[in-house]
Amino acid sequence: MPEVKIMDDQEVKDYLENIEAVIKKGPYLDSWDSLQQFKTPEWFLGSKFGIFLHWGLYSIPAFNNEWYPRNMYIQGTEEFEHHIKTFGPQKEFGYKDFIPLFQAESFNPKEWAEIIKEAGAKYVFPVAEHHDGFQMYKSRISHFNAYEMGPKRDLLGELKEAFEESGIHFCTSSHRAEHWFFLGHGKEFDSDIKEPLVRGDFYWPSREEGNHQDLTSKPYPTTEYLEDWLIRTCEIIDEYKPKILYFDWWIQHEAFKPYLKKVAAYYYNRGAEWGEKVAICYKHDAFMFGTGILEVERGKFADVKPYPWQTDTAIAKNSWCYTDTLEYKTAKDIILNLVDIISKNGNMLLNVGPKADGTFAEEDIRILKEIGSWLKINGEAVYDSKVFRKAGEGPTKETEGQFTDNQAKEYTAEDIRFTVNKDSIYAFVLNYPENGEVTIRSLAESKDQNVPEFHGMIEKVSVLGSDEVPEWKVDYEGLHLKTNTVHSPNPVVVKIQVK
């Protein structure tokens, strides 16, 4: 395979000038005022459920989590000791030496598309570049990419083609910002990370100064690094045309702010050229509210929101990438979380970490199939649904915030969530009772027409996936229904058609 020509200094300058020209042309300019024109794509609002894919060099050691490349260079960590014991000293076998081992020999993008489609996901985010700096796509920024090294395939491009052929919306993510410091500890001892490091090197820049939790900490990333980040992102936009871009943390650092505005304006303008409404997903208020889609990592909101948002979470509790020690969530808990999220105007992006060889673990496939089976039965209550006047009812309180979804909730038969679609209200009974007796209090007959509660006329009540016609009545306590044959460990959806 011929080597790809990397941009020289003049080409970098030309690319930056082109970025400015695209921004200047509009309709979006690199200011929060202008970027407030943003509208969330309709397809995203209706999709509700997507899949995240963390796959890269870190899938080779498959130890602890995707932060292995950072922690293997931090003396005294479990990863540091494991690396020496398993692969040898870091000066003899560094992170770069995993590249030849990453062959993706069993990778079949069409099979991935089939698995994800069967899971009921409508969109997918394969990671384009993680913190480690290895690009999973063909690039003119650095030779350290999957097209030139390792598998020697444009993995991102192949996935885009397969997903779009299957009718799945192709999106992608960049986690590049953290690379500024991600491997910096390797300079603290005799490892393979040594100066001089220059733009385009795999380990460049490996800076470790500063407190990375302090968003105004100095020294800032250099202009050279920030421009490189901007060009890398715009290259993904131009070459792969994702429907949505996701950014991980640390872009909220003060140094990135001007570049965030530029990348948003550039991307939204490119989308306008393509005739596509595109979007950016962000965390930690990195972007101005209203200029993209707000993300909540491994958590959610306790109440319904008037704006679209998304939870990004994982099928495993302890890692985003594949390891041999994954602690899996149950399909039931994932479905329960999905139901609660969509009742509050959110989407769920569920991560799965493929193995280094390009296959999925059996447990991943089993869980995805179970989710897909539930969605096949109950999809009309999920896809293209909107929020009801209430998100839900019941005694169980939801925990709000990030990193809160690893603890499974114990719901009762009184815990119900709502959506609406077309002529129907859908009530998700989160723990369907064995006796089949359910009361939906939010649909009670009102004694006072001036009270802003439900006053609609119910025409028909049914249970999705069941042929049984339930007995039902409405009084001042609620809509009462009784079934004899409905049993499920997962949420049961009651369809209430209104005249």
Short mmCIF file of N, CA, C and O in Angstrom, two decimals, residues 388-390 425 440-449 451-459 474 479 496-499:
data_model
loop_
_atom_site.label_atom_id
_atom_site.label_comp_id
_atom_site.label_asym_id
_atom_site.label_seq_id
_atom_site.Cartn_x
_atom_site.Cartn_y
_atom_site.Cartn_z
N PHE A 388 -44.91 13.09 27.01
CA PHE A 388 -46.27 13.31 27.48
C PHE A 388 -46.25 14.50 28.43
O PHE A 388 -45.20 15.06 28.75
N ARG A 389 -47.40 14.90 28.91
CA ARG A 389 -47.48 16.03 29.85
C ARG A 389 -46.78 15.69 31.17
O ARG A 389 -46.40 16.58 31.94
N LYS A 390 -46.60 14.41 31.45
CA LYS A 390 -45.80 13.96 32.58
C LYS A 390 -44.81 12.91 32.08
O LYS A 390 -45.16 12.07 31.24
N ILE A 425 -51.24 7.37 23.83
CA ILE A 425 -50.35 7.55 24.97
C ILE A 425 -49.80 6.16 25.30
O ILE A 425 -50.55 5.18 25.31
N ILE A 440 -52.99 3.37 36.43
CA ILE A 440 -52.22 4.50 35.88
C ILE A 440 -52.89 5.77 36.38
O ILE A 440 -53.90 6.22 35.86
N ARG A 441 -52.32 6.36 37.42
CA ARG A 441 -52.97 7.46 38.13
C ARG A 441 -52.98 8.76 37.32
O ARG A 441 -53.86 9.60 37.50
N SER A 442 -52.02 8.92 36.44
CA SER A 442 -51.95 10.16 35.64
C SER A 442 -53.08 10.26 34.63
O SER A 442 -53.30 11.32 34.04
N LEU A 443 -53.82 9.15 34.41
CA LEU A 443 -54.94 9.14 33.47
C LEU A 443 -56.28 9.05 34.19
O LEU A 443 -57.29 8.63 33.62
N ALA A 444 -56.30 9.48 35.44
CA ALA A 444 -57.55 9.45 36.22
C ALA A 444 -58.55 10.43 35.67
O ALA A 444 -58.21 11.46 35.08
N GLU A 445 -59.82 10.13 35.90
CA GLU A 445 -60.89 11.07 35.58
C GLU A 445 -60.78 12.25 36.54
O GLU A 445 -60.62 12.08 37.74
N SER A 446 -60.85 13.46 36.00
CA SER A 446 -60.67 14.64 36.84
C SER A 446 -62.00 15.15 37.38
O SER A 446 -62.99 15.21 36.66
N LYS A 447 -61.98 15.53 38.63
CA LYS A 447 -63.19 16.10 39.24
C LYS A 447 -63.36 17.57 38.90
O LYS A 447 -64.43 18.13 39.03
N ASP A 448 -62.27 18.19 38.46
CA ASP A 448 -62.29 19.63 38.19
C ASP A 448 -61.71 19.88 36.81
O ASP A 448 -60.52 19.65 36.58
N GLN A 449 -62.52 20.34 35.88
CA GLN A 449 -62.07 20.58 34.51
C GLN A 449 -61.04 21.71 34.43
O GLN A 449 -60.36 21.86 33.42
N VAL A 451 -58.47 21.99 36.45
CA VAL A 451 -57.16 21.49 36.87
C VAL A 451 -56.42 20.98 35.64
O VAL A 451 -56.99 20.22 34.83
N PRO A 452 -55.16 21.40 35.44
CA PRO A 452 -54.43 21.00 34.22
C PRO A 452 -53.93 19.56 34.28
O PRO A 452 -52.73 19.28 34.31
N GLU A 453 -54.87 18.64 34.30
CA GLU A 453 -54.55 17.22 34.25
C GLU A 453 -55.13 16.64 32.96
O GLU A 453 -55.71 17.35 32.14
N PHE A 454 -55.05 15.33 32.81
CA PHE A 454 -55.55 14.66 31.62
C PHE A 454 -57.07 14.69 31.60
O PHE A 454 -57.74 14.31 32.57
N HIS A 455 -57.64 15.17 30.49
CA HIS A 455 -59.10 15.21 30.34
C HIS A 455 -59.54 14.51 29.05
O HIS A 455 -60.68 14.68 28.62
N GLY A 456 -58.63 13.73 28.43
CA GLY A 456 -58.95 13.10 27.16
C GLY A 456 -59.94 11.96 27.29
O GLY A 456 -60.20 11.44 28.38
N MET A 457 -60.47 11.56 26.13
CA MET A 457 -61.43 10.46 26.08
C MET A 457 -60.72 9.22 25.54
O MET A 457 -60.22 9.20 24.42
N ILE A 458 -60.65 8.20 26.37
CA ILE A 458 -59.95 6.97 26.00
C ILE A 458 -60.87 6.09 25.18
O ILE A 458 -62.01 5.81 25.56
N GLU A 459 -60.35 5.65 24.03
CA GLU A 459 -61.14 4.81 23.13
C GLU A 459 -60.80 3.33 23.26
O GLU A 459 -61.67 2.47 23.20
N VAL A 474 -61.99 3.66 33.93
CA VAL A 474 -61.38 4.90 34.43
C VAL A 474 -62.27 5.46 35.54
O VAL A 474 -63.50 5.52 35.40
N LEU A 479 -56.66 5.10 35.57
CA LEU A 479 -57.04 4.08 34.59
C LEU A 479 -56.63 2.73 35.16
O LEU A 479 -55.45 2.47 35.39
N ILE A 496 -52.65 3.37 25.06
CA ILE A 496 -53.94 3.99 25.34
C ILE A 496 -54.29 4.88 24.16
O ILE A 496 -53.71 5.97 23.97
N GLN A 497 -55.22 4.42 23.32
CA GLN A 497 -55.65 5.22 22.18
C GLN A 497 -56.72 6.20 22.60
O GLN A 497 -57.65 5.84 23.33
N VAL A 498 -56.57 7.43 22.14
CA VAL A 498 -57.46 8.50 22.56
C VAL A 498 -58.31 8.96 21.38
O VAL A 498 -57.84 9.03 20.25
N LYS A 499 -59.58 9.26 21.65
CA LYS A 499 -60.49 9.73 20.61
C LYS A 499 -60.07 11.11 20.13
O LYS A 499 -59.61 11.94 20.92
#
